[in-house]
Coordinates of C-alpha atoms and ligand atoms in Angstrom, one line a residue:
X18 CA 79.9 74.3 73.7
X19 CA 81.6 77.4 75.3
X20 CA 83.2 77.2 78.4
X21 CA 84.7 79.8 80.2
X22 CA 87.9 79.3 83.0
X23 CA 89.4 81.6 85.0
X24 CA 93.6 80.6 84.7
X25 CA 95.0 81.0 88.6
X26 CA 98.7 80.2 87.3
X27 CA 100.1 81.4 90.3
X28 CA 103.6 81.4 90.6
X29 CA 106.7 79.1 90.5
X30 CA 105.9 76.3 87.6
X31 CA 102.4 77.4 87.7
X32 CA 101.9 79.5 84.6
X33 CA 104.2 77.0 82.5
X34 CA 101.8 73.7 83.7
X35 CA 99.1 75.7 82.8
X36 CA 100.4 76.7 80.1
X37 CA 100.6 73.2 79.2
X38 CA 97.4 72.5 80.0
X39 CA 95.8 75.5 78.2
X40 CA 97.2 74.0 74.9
X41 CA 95.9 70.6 75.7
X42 CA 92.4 72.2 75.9
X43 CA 92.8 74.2 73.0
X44 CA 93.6 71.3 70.6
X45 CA 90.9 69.4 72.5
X46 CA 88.2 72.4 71.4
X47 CA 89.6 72.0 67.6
X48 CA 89.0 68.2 67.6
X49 CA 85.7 68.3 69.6
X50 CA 84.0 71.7 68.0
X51 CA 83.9 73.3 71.2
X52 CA 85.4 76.7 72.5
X53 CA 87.3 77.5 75.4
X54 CA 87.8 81.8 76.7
X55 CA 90.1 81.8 79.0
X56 CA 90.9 84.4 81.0
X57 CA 93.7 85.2 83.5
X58 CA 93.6 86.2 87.0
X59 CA 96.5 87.0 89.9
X60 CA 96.8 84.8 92.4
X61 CA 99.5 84.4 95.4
X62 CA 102.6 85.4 95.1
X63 CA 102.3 86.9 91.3
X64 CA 99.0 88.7 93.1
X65 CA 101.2 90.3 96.1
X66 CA 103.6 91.9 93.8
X67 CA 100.9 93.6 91.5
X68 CA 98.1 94.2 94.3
X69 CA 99.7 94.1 98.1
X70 CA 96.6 91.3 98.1
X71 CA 97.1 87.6 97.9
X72 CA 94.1 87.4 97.0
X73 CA 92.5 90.1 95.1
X74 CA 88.7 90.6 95.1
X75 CA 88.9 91.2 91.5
X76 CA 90.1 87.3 91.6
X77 CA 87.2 86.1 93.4
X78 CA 84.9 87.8 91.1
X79 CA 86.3 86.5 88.4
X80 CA 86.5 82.9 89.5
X81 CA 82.5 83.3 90.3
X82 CA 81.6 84.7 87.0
X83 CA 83.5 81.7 84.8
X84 CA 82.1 78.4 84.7
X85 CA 85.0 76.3 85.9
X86 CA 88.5 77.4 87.8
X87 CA 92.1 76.3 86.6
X88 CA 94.9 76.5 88.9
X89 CA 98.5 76.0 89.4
X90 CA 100.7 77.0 92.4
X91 CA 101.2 79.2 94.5
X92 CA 104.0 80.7 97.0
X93 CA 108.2 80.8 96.7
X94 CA 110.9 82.0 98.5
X95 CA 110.8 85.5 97.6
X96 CA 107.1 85.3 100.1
X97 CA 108.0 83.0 102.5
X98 CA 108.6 85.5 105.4
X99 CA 105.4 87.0 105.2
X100 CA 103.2 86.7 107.9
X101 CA 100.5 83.9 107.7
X102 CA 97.5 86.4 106.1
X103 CA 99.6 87.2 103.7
X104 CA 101.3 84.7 102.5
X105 CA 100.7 83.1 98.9
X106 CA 99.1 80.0 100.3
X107 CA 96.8 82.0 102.4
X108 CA 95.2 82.9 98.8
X109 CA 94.3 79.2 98.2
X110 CA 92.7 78.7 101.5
X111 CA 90.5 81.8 100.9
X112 CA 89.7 81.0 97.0
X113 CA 88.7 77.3 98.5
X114 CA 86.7 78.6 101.3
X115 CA 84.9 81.8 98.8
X116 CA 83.6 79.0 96.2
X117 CA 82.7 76.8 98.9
X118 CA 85.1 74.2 97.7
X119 CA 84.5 71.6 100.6
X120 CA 85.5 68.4 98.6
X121 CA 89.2 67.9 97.3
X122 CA 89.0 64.5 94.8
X123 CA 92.7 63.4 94.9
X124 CA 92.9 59.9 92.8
X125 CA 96.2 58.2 93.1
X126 CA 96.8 55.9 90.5
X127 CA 99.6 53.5 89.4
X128 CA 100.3 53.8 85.4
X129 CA 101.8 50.5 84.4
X130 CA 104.3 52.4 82.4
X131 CA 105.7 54.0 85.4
X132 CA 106.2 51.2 87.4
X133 CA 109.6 51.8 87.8
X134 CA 108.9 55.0 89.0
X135 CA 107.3 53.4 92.2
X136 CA 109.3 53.4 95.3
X137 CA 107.6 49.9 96.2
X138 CA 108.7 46.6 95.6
X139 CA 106.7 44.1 92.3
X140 CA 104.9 42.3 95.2
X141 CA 103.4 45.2 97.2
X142 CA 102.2 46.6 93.5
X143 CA 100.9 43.5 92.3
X144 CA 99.2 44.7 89.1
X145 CA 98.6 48.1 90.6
X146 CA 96.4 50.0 92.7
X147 CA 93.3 53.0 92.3
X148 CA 92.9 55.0 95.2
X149 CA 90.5 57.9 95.2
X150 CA 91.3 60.5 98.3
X151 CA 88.7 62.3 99.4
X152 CA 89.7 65.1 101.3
X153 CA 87.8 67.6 103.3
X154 CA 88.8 70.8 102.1
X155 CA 87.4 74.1 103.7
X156 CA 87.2 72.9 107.6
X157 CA 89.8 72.0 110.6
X158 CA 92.6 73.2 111.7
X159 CA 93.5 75.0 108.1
X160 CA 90.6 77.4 108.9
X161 CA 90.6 77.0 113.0
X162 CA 90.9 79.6 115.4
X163 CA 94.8 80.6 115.9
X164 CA 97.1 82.6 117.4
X165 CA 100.1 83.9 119.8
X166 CA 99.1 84.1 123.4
X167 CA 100.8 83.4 127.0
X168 CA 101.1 80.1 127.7
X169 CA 102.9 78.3 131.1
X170 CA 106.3 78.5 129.4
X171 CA 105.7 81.9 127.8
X172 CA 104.6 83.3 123.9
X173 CA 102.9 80.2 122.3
X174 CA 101.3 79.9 119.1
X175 CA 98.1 77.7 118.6
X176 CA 95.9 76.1 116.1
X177 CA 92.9 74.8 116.5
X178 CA 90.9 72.0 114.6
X179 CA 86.9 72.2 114.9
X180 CA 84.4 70.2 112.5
X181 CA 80.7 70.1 112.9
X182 CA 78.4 67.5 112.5
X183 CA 77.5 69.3 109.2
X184 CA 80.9 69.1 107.6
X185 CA 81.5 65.9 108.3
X186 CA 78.3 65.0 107.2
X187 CA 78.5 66.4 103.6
X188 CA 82.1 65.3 103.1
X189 CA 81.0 61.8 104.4
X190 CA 78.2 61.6 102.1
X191 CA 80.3 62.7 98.7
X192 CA 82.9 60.3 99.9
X193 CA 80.3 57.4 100.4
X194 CA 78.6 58.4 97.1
X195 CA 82.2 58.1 95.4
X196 CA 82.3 54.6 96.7
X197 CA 78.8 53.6 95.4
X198 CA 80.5 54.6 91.8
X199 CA 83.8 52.7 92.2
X200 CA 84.4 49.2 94.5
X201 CA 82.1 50.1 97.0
X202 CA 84.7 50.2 99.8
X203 CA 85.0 53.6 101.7
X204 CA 88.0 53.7 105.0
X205 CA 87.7 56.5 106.7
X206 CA 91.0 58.2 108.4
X207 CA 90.7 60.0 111.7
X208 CA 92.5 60.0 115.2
X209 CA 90.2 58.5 117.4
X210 CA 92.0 58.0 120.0
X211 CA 93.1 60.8 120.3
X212 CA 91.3 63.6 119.0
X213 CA 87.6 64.9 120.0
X214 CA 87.2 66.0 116.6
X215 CA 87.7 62.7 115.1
X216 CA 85.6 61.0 117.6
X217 CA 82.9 63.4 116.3
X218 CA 84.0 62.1 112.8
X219 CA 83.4 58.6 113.4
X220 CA 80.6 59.2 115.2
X221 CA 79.0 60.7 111.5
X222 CA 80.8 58.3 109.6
X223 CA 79.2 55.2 111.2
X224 CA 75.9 56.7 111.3
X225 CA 76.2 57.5 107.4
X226 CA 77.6 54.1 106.8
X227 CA 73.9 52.9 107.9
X228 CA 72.6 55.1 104.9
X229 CA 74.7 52.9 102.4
X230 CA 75.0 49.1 103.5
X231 CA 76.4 48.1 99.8
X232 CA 79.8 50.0 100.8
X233 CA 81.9 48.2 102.8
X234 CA 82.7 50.5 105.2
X235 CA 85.8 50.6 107.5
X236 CA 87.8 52.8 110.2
X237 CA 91.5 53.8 110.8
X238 CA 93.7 55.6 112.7
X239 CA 95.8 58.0 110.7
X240 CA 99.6 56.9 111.7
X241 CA 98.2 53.1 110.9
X242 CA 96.5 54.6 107.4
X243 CA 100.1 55.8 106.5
X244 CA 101.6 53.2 107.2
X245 CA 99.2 50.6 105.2
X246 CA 99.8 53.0 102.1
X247 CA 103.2 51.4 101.8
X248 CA 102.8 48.5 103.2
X249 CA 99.6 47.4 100.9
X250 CA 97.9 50.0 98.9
X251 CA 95.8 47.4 96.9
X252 CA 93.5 47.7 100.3
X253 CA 92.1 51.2 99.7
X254 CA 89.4 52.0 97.2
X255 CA 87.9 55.1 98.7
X256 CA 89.6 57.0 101.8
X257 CA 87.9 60.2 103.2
X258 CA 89.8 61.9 105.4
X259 CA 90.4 65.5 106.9
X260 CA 91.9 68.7 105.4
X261 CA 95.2 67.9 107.3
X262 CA 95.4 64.7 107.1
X263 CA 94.0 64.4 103.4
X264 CA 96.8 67.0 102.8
X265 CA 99.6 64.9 104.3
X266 CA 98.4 61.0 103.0
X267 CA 97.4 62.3 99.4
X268 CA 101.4 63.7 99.2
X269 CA 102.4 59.7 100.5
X270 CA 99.5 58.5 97.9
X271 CA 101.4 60.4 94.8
X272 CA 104.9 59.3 95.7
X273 CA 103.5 55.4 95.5
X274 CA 101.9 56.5 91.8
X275 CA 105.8 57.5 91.0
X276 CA 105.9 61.4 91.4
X277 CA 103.5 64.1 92.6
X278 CA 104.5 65.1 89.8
X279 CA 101.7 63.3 88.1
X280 CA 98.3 64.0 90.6
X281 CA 95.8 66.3 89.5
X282 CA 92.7 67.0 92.1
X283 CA 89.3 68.4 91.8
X284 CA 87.9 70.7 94.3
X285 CA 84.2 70.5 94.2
X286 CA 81.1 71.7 96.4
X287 CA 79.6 68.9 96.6
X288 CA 78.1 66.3 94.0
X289 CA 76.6 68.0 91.5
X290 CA 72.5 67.8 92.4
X291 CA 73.4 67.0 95.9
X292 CA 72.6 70.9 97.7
X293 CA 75.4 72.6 99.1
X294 CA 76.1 73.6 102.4
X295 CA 78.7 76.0 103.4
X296 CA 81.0 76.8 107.3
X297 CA 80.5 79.9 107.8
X298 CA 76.3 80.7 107.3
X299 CA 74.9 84.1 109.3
X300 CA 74.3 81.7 112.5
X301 CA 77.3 79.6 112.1
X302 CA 75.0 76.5 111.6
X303 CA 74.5 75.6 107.8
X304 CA 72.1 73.0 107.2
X305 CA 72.7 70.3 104.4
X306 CA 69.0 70.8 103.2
X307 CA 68.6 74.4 104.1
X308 CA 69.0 77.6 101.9
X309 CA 72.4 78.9 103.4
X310 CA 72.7 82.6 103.3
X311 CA 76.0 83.1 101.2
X312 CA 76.5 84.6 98.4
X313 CA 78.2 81.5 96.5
X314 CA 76.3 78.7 97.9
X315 CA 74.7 76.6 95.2
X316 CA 77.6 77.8 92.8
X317 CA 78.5 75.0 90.7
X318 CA 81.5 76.3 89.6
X319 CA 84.6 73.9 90.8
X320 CA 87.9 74.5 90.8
X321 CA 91.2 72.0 89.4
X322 CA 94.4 72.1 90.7
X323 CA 97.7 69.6 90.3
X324 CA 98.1 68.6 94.1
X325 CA 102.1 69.7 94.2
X326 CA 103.2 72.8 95.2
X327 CA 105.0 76.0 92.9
X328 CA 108.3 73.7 93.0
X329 CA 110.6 77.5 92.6
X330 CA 113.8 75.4 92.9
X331 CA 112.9 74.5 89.2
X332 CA 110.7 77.1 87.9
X333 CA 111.1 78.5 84.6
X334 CA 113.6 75.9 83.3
X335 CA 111.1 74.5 81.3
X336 CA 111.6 71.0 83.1
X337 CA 108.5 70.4 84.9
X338 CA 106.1 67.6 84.6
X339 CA 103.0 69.0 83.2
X340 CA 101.2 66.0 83.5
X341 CA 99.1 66.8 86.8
X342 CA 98.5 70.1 85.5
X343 CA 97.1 68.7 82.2
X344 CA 94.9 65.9 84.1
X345 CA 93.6 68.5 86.2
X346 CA 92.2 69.9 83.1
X347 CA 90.5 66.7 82.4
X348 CA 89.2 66.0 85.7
X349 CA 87.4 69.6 84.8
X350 CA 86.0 68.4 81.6
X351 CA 84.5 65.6 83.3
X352 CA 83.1 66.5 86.4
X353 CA 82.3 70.3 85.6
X354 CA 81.1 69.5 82.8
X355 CA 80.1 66.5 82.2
X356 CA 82.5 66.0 79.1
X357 CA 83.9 62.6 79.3
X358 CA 84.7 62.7 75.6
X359 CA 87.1 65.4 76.2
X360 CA 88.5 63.7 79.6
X361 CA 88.9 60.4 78.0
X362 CA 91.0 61.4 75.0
X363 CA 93.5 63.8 77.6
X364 CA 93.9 60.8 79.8
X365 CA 94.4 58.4 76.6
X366 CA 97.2 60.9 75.3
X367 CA 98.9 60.6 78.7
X368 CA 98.8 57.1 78.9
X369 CA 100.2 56.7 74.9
X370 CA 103.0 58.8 75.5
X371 CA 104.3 57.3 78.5
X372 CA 103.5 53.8 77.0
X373 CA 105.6 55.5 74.2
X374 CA 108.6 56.1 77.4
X375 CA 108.8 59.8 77.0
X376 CA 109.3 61.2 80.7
X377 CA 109.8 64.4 82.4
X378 CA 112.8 64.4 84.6
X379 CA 111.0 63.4 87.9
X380 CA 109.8 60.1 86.0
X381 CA 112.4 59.1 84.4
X382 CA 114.5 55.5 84.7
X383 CA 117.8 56.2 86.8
X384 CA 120.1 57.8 84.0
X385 CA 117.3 57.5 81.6
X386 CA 116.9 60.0 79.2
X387 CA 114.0 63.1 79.6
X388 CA 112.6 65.7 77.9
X389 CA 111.7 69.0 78.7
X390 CA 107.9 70.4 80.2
X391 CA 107.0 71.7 76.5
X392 CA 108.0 69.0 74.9
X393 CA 106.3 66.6 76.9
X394 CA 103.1 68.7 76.1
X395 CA 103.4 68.9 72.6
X396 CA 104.1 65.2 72.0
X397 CA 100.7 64.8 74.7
X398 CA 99.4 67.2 72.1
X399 CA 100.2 64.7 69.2
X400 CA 98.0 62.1 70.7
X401 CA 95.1 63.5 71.0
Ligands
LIG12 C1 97.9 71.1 98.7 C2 98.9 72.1 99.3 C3 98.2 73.2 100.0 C4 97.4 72.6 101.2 C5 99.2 74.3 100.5 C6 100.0 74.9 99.4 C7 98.4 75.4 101.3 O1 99.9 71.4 100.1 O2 97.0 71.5 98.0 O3 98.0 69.9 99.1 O4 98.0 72.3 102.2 O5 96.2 72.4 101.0
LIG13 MG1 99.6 69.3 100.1

């Protein structure tokens, strides 16, 4: 087969993961007969210096006319006192909300052969734990209405979080279909007691959890949720959760795995058949079954993404863990395409070689020995 993949490398460690990752493909496409044309695009900081635009147009284009998105980081010092449209990171709200990405797929998984790198003790571990995070990705507070205005002590600024039945809905239903696959156990995170928004939530979650009585189906408040990561992450198979909170819990979830370092994510539309629905729609009122009027709706095309950040404190030292990067490109292979083959033998090659001990820097044993991002990719190369 042909694929083609737009590269967002972004900036920071970005274009060296993907880099990485690119090469893992590559040898992938020798070994399986297939043919990957990739082509480049600007994105976040790298896309401010050359356009004035975080996001160029030319970007969004691009992404819509490949069959599958590959991205690494954006943002860095040299940006950060930009104002909030145009900052780097404003570029990855807008290329999530323009392909209609409204699922984030974060799994958070312990490698045996990382034990060590776990913060938690041998008895909260036990003999590990699988955690799939499903994040809402294009709704709340990340997209809310915002702003400076006069408040009773003066200037304030505000964000606002808003879901609608129909975004909880779809997340709801992708996260409850994820749990059909897996143990059948879905906990959904909120703030219930607090929070309109996530009264509305569990409102949609409990009626959906009608829909699939072979899931076990369960409720938490979010300050309880983090703390029962650490405490006993064996009790999670499947948490959905909201942009915010998905963001803040999958970063907790990674650092249990032994570095965020390792998490790639998928950001999807939906479930593949499943139609799409999308915020935004001419009346402000998409429909889960109905024929949304936006231009991308129905895309299939899905976008990958480590879930850590452009790390600039160590870009370009060639001492980055390009493992997330290089799962990321195997959670593409599976779920855009359908090629477990090709996912299979990535995540095999990343388990050998740190069966074998090699480790990046943020992985290794305390004054263990490392190697560098390129070699860690060549010998990940090796095992395929
Ligand atoms: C992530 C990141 C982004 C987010 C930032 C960089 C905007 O933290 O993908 O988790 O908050 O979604
Ligand atoms: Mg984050």
């Amino acid at each position: 087969m042909i694929y083609n993949i737009a590269l967002l490398k972004g900036d920071g460690i970005g274009p060296e993961i993907i880099d990485s990752a690119v090469k893992v493909l590559e040898k992938t496409a020798e070994k399986f007969g297939d043919k990957f044309n990739f082509k480049p695009y600007l994105i976040g900081g790298a896309a401010i210096d050359a356009t004035g635009q975080p996001l160029p147009q030319e970007t969004v284009d691009g992404c819509l006319e490949s069959d599958s998105v590959l991205l690494g980081a954006v943002g860095g010092y040299k940006w950060d006192n930009l104002s909030g449209e145009q900052r780097p990171e404003k570029a990855l709200l807008g290329i999530r909300s323009a392909l209609g990405l409204f699922t984030n797929l974060r799994p958070a998984k312990l490698y045996p052969a990382l034990r060590n790198a776990s913060p938690l003790k041998d008895e909260v571990v036990g003999n590990g734990f699988d955690i799939m995070i499903v994040r809402e990705l294009t709704g709340g507070i990340y997209f809310g209405d915002r702003g400076y205005r006069q408040g009773k002590y003066g200037t304030e600024a505000y964000d606002t979080e808003a879901y609608s039945v129909t975004e909880i809905e779809r997340i709801g239903r992708v996260a409850f279909e994820t749990a059909v696959k897996r143990n059948k156990k879905l906990c959904s995170v909120d703030k219930a007691n607090v929070l309109e928004t996530s009264r509305l939530w569990r409102k949609v979650m409990h009626g959906l959890s009608e829909e699939y009585p072979e899931v076990e189906y369960s409720d938490m408040f979010v300050d309880n949720a983090a703390m029962q990561l650490v405490r006993n992450p064996r009790q999670f198979d499947v948490i959905v959760t909201s942009n915010m909170f998905g963001d803040i819990l999958s970063d907790e979830a990674s650092q249990i795995t032994g570095s965020i370092g390792m998490l790639a994510s998928a950001s999807i539309g939906g479930l593949g058949e499943k139609p799409l629905s999308c915020r935004n729609d001419s009346e402000g009122k998409a429909q889960i079954n109905g024929v949304p009027p936006f231009k991308n709706l129905g895309s299939k095309i899905s976008l990958y993404e480590p879930i850590h950040g452009s790390a600039p404190d160590i870009a370009g030292k060639d001492i980055a863990n390009p493992i997330a990067a290089i799962l990321s490109g195997a959670m593409m292979m599976r779920y855009s395409f359908g090629r477990n083959d090709i996912a299979e033998c990535i995540e095999n090659a990343v388990d050998k070689v740190l069966e074998k001990g090699y480790r990046t820097a943020d992985i290794a044993e305390k004054d263990g020995e490392y190697i560098k991002c390129s070699e860690m990719t060549e010998r990940i190369v090796e095992f395929l």
